[in-house]
mmCIF file of C-alpha atoms in Angstrom:
data_model
loop_
_atom_site.group_PDB
_atom_site.id
_atom_site.type_symbol
_atom_site.label_atom_id
_atom_site.label_comp_id
_atom_site.label_asym_id
_atom_site.label_seq_id
_atom_site.Cartn_x
_atom_site.Cartn_y
_atom_site.Cartn_z
ATOM 1 C CA UNK A 177 0.000 0.000 0.000
ATOM 2 C CA UNK A 178 0.968 3.625 -0.329
ATOM 3 C CA UNK A 179 3.354 5.016 2.329
ATOM 4 C CA UNK A 180 4.103 1.634 3.901
ATOM 5 C CA UNK A 181 7.434 1.705 5.798
ATOM 6 C CA UNK A 182 10.218 -0.055 3.914
ATOM 7 C CA UNK A 183 10.984 -2.558 6.667
ATOM 8 C CA UNK A 184 7.344 -3.708 6.655
ATOM 9 C CA UNK A 185 7.377 -4.097 2.884
ATOM 10 C CA UNK A 186 10.587 -6.114 3.063
ATOM 11 C CA UNK A 187 9.056 -8.368 5.731
ATOM 12 C CA UNK A 188 5.947 -9.023 3.642
ATOM 13 C CA UNK A 189 7.915 -9.435 0.409
ATOM 14 C CA UNK A 190 11.572 -10.487 0.924
ATOM 15 C CA UNK A 191 12.284 -10.123 -2.803
ATOM 16 C CA UNK A 192 11.031 -6.525 -2.839
ATOM 17 C CA UNK A 193 13.037 -4.207 -5.108
ATOM 18 C CA UNK A 194 13.537 -0.628 -3.900
ATOM 19 C CA UNK A 195 13.687 2.116 -6.532
ATOM 20 C CA UNK A 196 15.794 5.156 -5.719
ATOM 21 C CA UNK A 197 13.594 8.290 -5.455
ATOM 22 C CA UNK A 198 13.921 11.153 -7.925
ATOM 23 C CA UNK A 199 12.600 14.264 -6.212
ATOM 24 C CA UNK A 200 13.761 16.506 -9.045
ATOM 25 C CA UNK A 201 11.399 14.673 -11.378
ATOM 26 C CA UNK A 202 8.601 14.636 -8.764
ATOM 27 C CA UNK A 203 8.897 18.405 -8.329
ATOM 28 C CA UNK A 204 8.836 19.022 -12.090
ATOM 29 C CA UNK A 205 5.688 16.943 -12.592
ATOM 30 C CA UNK A 206 4.061 18.536 -9.554
ATOM 31 C CA UNK A 207 4.646 21.936 -11.138
ATOM 32 C CA UNK A 208 2.886 20.770 -14.317
ATOM 33 C CA UNK A 209 -0.117 19.607 -12.286
ATOM 34 C CA UNK A 210 -0.275 22.862 -10.350
ATOM 35 C CA UNK A 211 -0.303 24.836 -13.599
ATOM 36 C CA UNK A 212 -3.471 22.943 -14.541
ATOM 37 C CA UNK A 213 -5.075 23.526 -11.132
ATOM 38 C CA UNK A 214 -4.326 27.241 -11.380
ATOM 39 C CA UNK A 215 -6.718 27.466 -14.361
ATOM 40 C CA UNK A 216 -9.611 26.531 -12.062
ATOM 41 C CA UNK A 217 -8.629 28.197 -8.785
ATOM 42 C CA UNK A 218 -5.661 30.610 -8.718
ATOM 43 C CA UNK A 219 -5.806 30.451 -4.911
ATOM 44 C CA UNK A 220 -5.730 26.655 -4.640
ATOM 45 C CA UNK A 221 -4.074 25.187 -1.550
ATOM 46 C CA UNK A 222 -1.231 22.769 -2.199
ATOM 47 C CA UNK A 223 -1.008 20.226 0.636
ATOM 48 C CA UNK A 224 2.064 18.470 -0.743
ATOM 49 C CA UNK A 225 3.705 17.569 -4.055
ATOM 50 C CA UNK A 226 0.737 15.389 -5.026
ATOM 51 C CA UNK A 227 -2.266 16.796 -3.165
ATOM 52 C CA UNK A 228 -4.217 20.048 -3.475
ATOM 53 C CA UNK A 229 -7.545 21.583 -2.502
ATOM 54 C CA UNK A 230 -9.538 23.879 -4.791
ATOM 55 C CA UNK A 231 -12.612 26.067 -4.475
ATOM 56 C CA UNK A 232 -14.088 25.965 -7.978
ATOM 57 C CA UNK A 233 -17.204 28.037 -7.251
ATOM 58 C CA UNK A 234 -15.998 31.054 -9.229
ATOM 59 C CA UNK A 235 -15.007 28.849 -12.151
ATOM 60 C CA UNK A 236 -18.473 27.253 -12.130
ATOM 61 C CA UNK A 237 -20.158 30.672 -12.046
ATOM 62 C CA UNK A 238 -18.073 31.872 -15.003
ATOM 63 C CA UNK A 239 -18.713 28.718 -17.085
ATOM 64 C CA UNK A 240 -22.144 27.660 -15.847
ATOM 65 C CA UNK A 241 -23.902 27.558 -19.232
ATOM 66 C CA UNK A 242 -21.269 25.390 -20.927
ATOM 67 C CA UNK A 243 -20.987 23.124 -17.889
ATOM 68 C CA UNK A 244 -24.769 22.668 -17.734
ATOM 69 C CA UNK A 245 -24.839 21.789 -21.417
ATOM 70 C CA UNK A 246 -22.084 19.237 -20.873
ATOM 71 C CA UNK A 247 -23.960 17.834 -17.846
ATOM 72 C CA UNK A 248 -27.129 17.349 -19.897
ATOM 73 C CA UNK A 249 -25.229 15.482 -22.602
ATOM 74 C CA UNK A 250 -23.051 13.466 -20.257
ATOM 75 C CA UNK A 251 -23.591 9.739 -20.059
ATOM 76 C CA UNK A 252 -23.138 7.762 -16.856
ATOM 77 C CA UNK A 253 -19.729 8.370 -15.323
ATOM 78 C CA UNK A 254 -18.570 4.907 -14.330
ATOM 79 C CA UNK A 255 -15.486 6.268 -12.596
ATOM 80 C CA UNK A 256 -17.609 8.166 -10.060
ATOM 81 C CA UNK A 257 -19.246 7.137 -6.820
ATOM 82 C CA UNK A 258 -21.990 9.321 -5.368
ATOM 83 C CA UNK A 259 -23.062 9.066 -1.758
ATOM 84 C CA UNK A 260 -26.656 8.104 -1.060
ATOM 85 C CA UNK A 261 -28.754 6.591 1.721
ATOM 86 C CA UNK A 262 -30.340 3.244 0.808
ATOM 87 C CA UNK A 263 -34.100 2.912 1.074
ATOM 88 C CA UNK A 264 -33.784 0.417 3.926
ATOM 89 C CA UNK A 265 -31.706 2.896 5.986
ATOM 90 C CA UNK A 266 -28.871 0.379 6.190
ATOM 91 C CA UNK A 267 -25.244 1.467 6.102
ATOM 92 C CA UNK A 268 -24.737 4.051 3.400
ATOM 93 C CA UNK A 269 -23.258 2.862 0.145
ATOM 94 C CA UNK A 270 -22.221 4.305 -3.182
ATOM 95 C CA UNK A 271 -23.549 3.893 -6.694
ATOM 96 C CA UNK A 272 -21.953 3.982 -10.137
ATOM 97 C CA UNK A 273 -18.887 2.053 -9.090
ATOM 98 C CA UNK A 274 -16.228 1.006 -11.538
ATOM 99 C CA UNK A 275 -12.825 0.530 -9.945
ATOM 100 C CA UNK A 276 -9.817 -0.152 -12.135
ATOM 101 C CA UNK A 277 -6.200 -1.105 -11.733
ATOM 102 C CA UNK A 278 -4.627 2.241 -12.555
ATOM 103 C CA UNK A 279 -2.173 3.731 -10.099
ATOM 104 C CA UNK A 280 -3.353 6.861 -8.343
ATOM 105 C CA UNK A 281 -0.527 9.368 -8.385
ATOM 106 C CA UNK A 282 -2.180 12.476 -7.025
ATOM 107 C CA UNK A 283 -5.236 13.625 -5.129
ATOM 108 C CA UNK A 284 -7.307 16.735 -5.546
ATOM 109 C CA UNK A 285 -10.301 17.855 -3.549
ATOM 110 C CA UNK A 286 -12.763 20.379 -4.950
ATOM 111 C CA UNK A 287 -15.091 22.494 -2.863
ATOM 112 C CA UNK A 288 -17.948 23.891 -4.890
ATOM 113 C CA UNK A 289 -20.282 26.000 -2.789
ATOM 114 C CA UNK A 290 -18.399 28.711 -0.933
ATOM 115 C CA UNK A 291 -17.543 32.212 -2.022
ATOM 116 C CA UNK A 292 -18.790 35.776 -1.579
ATOM 117 C CA UNK A 293 -21.588 35.357 -4.124
ATOM 118 C CA UNK A 294 -22.992 32.000 -3.013
ATOM 119 C CA UNK A 295 -23.333 31.061 0.634
ATOM 120 C CA UNK A 296 -24.890 27.606 0.817
ATOM 121 C CA UNK A 297 -26.013 27.018 4.375
ATOM 122 C CA UNK A 298 -27.470 23.703 5.415
ATOM 123 C CA UNK A 299 -31.240 23.656 5.919
ATOM 124 C CA UNK A 300 -33.965 21.043 5.996
ATOM 125 C CA UNK A 301 -34.512 21.629 2.266
ATOM 126 C CA UNK A 302 -31.428 21.330 0.042
ATOM 127 C CA UNK A 303 -30.556 24.513 -1.851
ATOM 128 C CA UNK A 304 -31.018 23.872 -5.585
ATOM 129 C CA UNK A 305 -28.073 26.081 -6.545
ATOM 130 C CA UNK A 306 -25.789 24.209 -4.158
ATOM 131 C CA UNK A 307 -26.962 20.842 -5.468
ATOM 132 C CA UNK A 308 -26.400 22.035 -9.019
ATOM 133 C CA UNK A 309 -22.949 23.370 -8.130
ATOM 134 C CA UNK A 310 -22.039 19.977 -6.712
ATOM 135 C CA UNK A 311 -22.987 18.234 -9.945
ATOM 136 C CA UNK A 312 -21.099 20.790 -12.000
ATOM 137 C CA UNK A 313 -18.167 20.351 -9.630
ATOM 138 C CA UNK A 314 -17.935 16.717 -10.689
ATOM 139 C CA UNK A 315 -17.680 17.855 -14.323
ATOM 140 C CA UNK A 316 -14.837 20.202 -13.405
ATOM 141 C CA UNK A 317 -13.085 17.497 -11.376
ATOM 142 C CA UNK A 318 -13.294 15.052 -14.275
ATOM 143 C CA UNK A 319 -11.877 17.665 -16.644
ATOM 144 C CA UNK A 320 -8.964 18.295 -14.268
ATOM 145 C CA UNK A 321 -8.297 14.572 -13.914
ATOM 146 C CA UNK A 322 -8.345 14.159 -17.695
ATOM 147 C CA UNK A 323 -5.929 17.038 -18.248
ATOM 148 C CA UNK A 324 -3.537 15.719 -15.592
ATOM 149 C CA UNK A 325 -3.479 12.317 -17.260
ATOM 150 C CA UNK A 326 -2.965 13.802 -20.724
ATOM 151 C CA UNK A 327 -0.154 16.065 -19.515
ATOM 152 C CA UNK A 328 1.712 13.740 -17.144
ATOM 153 C CA UNK A 329 0.383 10.224 -17.887
ATOM 154 C CA UNK A 330 -0.497 10.018 -14.177
ATOM 155 C CA UNK A 331 -3.932 9.328 -12.717
ATOM 156 C CA UNK A 332 -5.613 11.404 -10.027
ATOM 157 C CA UNK A 333 -8.346 10.685 -7.499
ATOM 158 C CA UNK A 334 -10.790 13.468 -6.604
ATOM 159 C CA UNK A 335 -13.456 14.321 -4.071
ATOM 160 C CA UNK A 336 -16.223 16.890 -4.566
ATOM 161 C CA UNK A 337 -18.100 18.268 -1.562
ATOM 162 C CA UNK A 338 -19.304 21.522 0.015
ATOM 163 C CA UNK A 339 -16.266 22.070 2.283
ATOM 164 C CA UNK A 340 -12.551 21.469 1.906
ATOM 165 C CA UNK A 341 -12.490 18.938 4.738
ATOM 166 C CA UNK A 342 -15.369 16.895 3.350
ATOM 167 C CA UNK A 343 -13.832 17.068 -0.122
ATOM 168 C CA UNK A 344 -10.499 15.823 1.230
ATOM 169 C CA UNK A 345 -12.200 12.908 2.982
ATOM 170 C CA UNK A 346 -14.182 12.134 -0.178
ATOM 171 C CA UNK A 347 -11.051 12.123 -2.337
ATOM 172 C CA UNK A 348 -9.823 9.083 -0.419
ATOM 173 C CA UNK A 349 -13.000 7.017 -0.905
ATOM 174 C CA UNK A 350 -12.746 6.017 -4.553
ATOM 175 C CA UNK A 351 -9.104 5.230 -5.219
ATOM 176 C CA UNK A 352 -7.386 4.566 -7.482
ATOM 177 C CA UNK A 353 -8.211 6.861 -10.367
ATOM 178 C CA UNK A 354 -11.745 7.641 -9.227
ATOM 179 C CA UNK A 355 -14.101 10.425 -8.189
ATOM 180 C CA UNK A 356 -16.345 10.590 -5.103
ATOM 181 C CA UNK A 357 -19.191 13.095 -4.827
ATOM 182 C CA UNK A 358 -20.899 14.048 -1.563
ATOM 183 C CA UNK A 359 -23.991 16.115 -2.527
ATOM 184 C CA UNK A 360 -24.724 19.319 -0.609
ATOM 185 C CA UNK A 361 -27.703 17.917 1.248
ATOM 186 C CA UNK A 362 -27.917 18.216 5.044
ATOM 187 C CA UNK A 363 -29.455 14.773 5.508
ATOM 188 C CA UNK A 364 -26.827 13.122 3.301
ATOM 189 C CA UNK A 365 -23.935 14.973 4.921
ATOM 190 C CA UNK A 366 -25.114 14.152 8.454
ATOM 191 C CA UNK A 367 -25.615 10.497 7.531
ATOM 192 C CA UNK A 368 -22.215 10.419 5.837
ATOM 193 C CA UNK A 369 -20.457 11.847 8.895
ATOM 194 C CA UNK A 370 -22.386 9.703 11.363
ATOM 195 C CA UNK A 371 -21.217 6.509 9.641
ATOM 196 C CA UNK A 372 -17.672 7.716 9.018
ATOM 197 C CA UNK A 373 -14.864 5.930 10.838
ATOM 198 C CA UNK A 374 -12.906 8.419 12.935
ATOM 199 C CA UNK A 375 -9.683 7.274 11.254
ATOM 200 C CA UNK A 376 -10.928 8.916 8.037
ATOM 201 C CA UNK A 377 -10.822 12.356 9.669
ATOM 202 C CA UNK A 378 -7.769 14.446 8.725
ATOM 203 C CA UNK A 379 -5.243 14.513 11.553
ATOM 204 C CA UNK A 380 -6.290 11.259 13.198
ATOM 205 C CA UNK A 381 -3.625 8.588 12.854
ATOM 206 C CA UNK A 382 -3.175 5.085 14.169
ATOM 207 C CA UNK A 383 -2.295 6.145 17.736
ATOM 208 C CA UNK A 384 -5.141 8.651 18.103
ATOM 209 C CA UNK A 385 -7.564 6.145 16.583
ATOM 210 C CA UNK A 386 -6.657 3.595 19.257
ATOM 211 C CA UNK A 387 -7.087 6.184 22.005
ATOM 212 C CA UNK A 388 -10.549 7.078 20.693
ATOM 213 C CA UNK A 389 -11.510 3.413 20.246
ATOM 214 C CA UNK A 390 -10.566 2.774 23.880
ATOM 215 C CA UNK A 391 -13.160 5.431 24.742
ATOM 216 C CA UNK A 392 -15.756 3.621 22.591
ATOM 217 C CA UNK A 393 -15.466 6.290 19.922
ATOM 218 C CA UNK A 394 -15.300 4.405 16.633
ATOM 219 C CA UNK A 395 -17.453 6.468 14.280
ATOM 220 C CA UNK A 396 -18.277 10.147 14.164
ATOM 221 C CA UNK A 397 -21.797 9.449 15.420
ATOM 222 C CA UNK A 398 -20.258 8.378 18.717
ATOM 223 C CA UNK A 399 -19.409 12.027 19.412
ATOM 224 C CA UNK A 400 -22.188 13.731 17.441
ATOM 225 C CA UNK A 401 -24.858 12.434 19.825
ATOM 226 C CA UNK A 402 -24.206 12.448 23.550
ATOM 227 C CA UNK A 403 -21.005 14.453 23.470
ATOM 228 C CA UNK A 404 -19.028 15.350 26.571
ATOM 229 C CA UNK A 405 -15.836 17.302 27.307
ATOM 230 C CA UNK A 406 -12.751 15.156 26.800
ATOM 231 C CA UNK A 407 -9.412 15.913 28.443
ATOM 232 C CA UNK A 408 -6.308 13.923 27.539
ATOM 233 C CA UNK A 409 -3.423 14.209 29.975
ATOM 234 C CA UNK A 410 0.079 13.329 28.804
#
């Protein structure tokens, strides 16, 4: 798996061959990717060489007509998963799944509903503009992924949601070379978070996960309900 320590890899596969890194090449390719991202959000946030977060709301507003036309003509996107709640209220699952064996080389997360012109606040009734922006955000994300592959021959996984944090989480849910969309719908977002393992939250690693599990906190719903102050003493 990605980021596995070398000694663990060697233990699992004694014949493992290590390839010397080439950070000069990594940096050059990363620059090419960032040039593409800049076309959609000049203020994008680069998390690392191969990860970035974009707010594409302004881009959507400027290209709404052409994006809507493309959306109407688009056939089913088999590389995308979209979050939904099953009719039987069982654990949430995704639809339109088509995983492949490509190697995911970079991650991008796209927020689509926050700027000075459009403030999409959660309410009991989903805002139609926000829902539309989310769908158009998937079109933008697919275009970015296509351009990255054409330019660098590398694949990219993407997440589209209403906040940067949710988009980052979503970008990790359909790898490799896939897209995950979390619609801007309060019910869907709350259900998504309630069933989300705490390890999926940015900043929570293996050690913190174990500490939370020892407190019977396994999913986000374990703290969304009967929450209480928590003090950790070192």
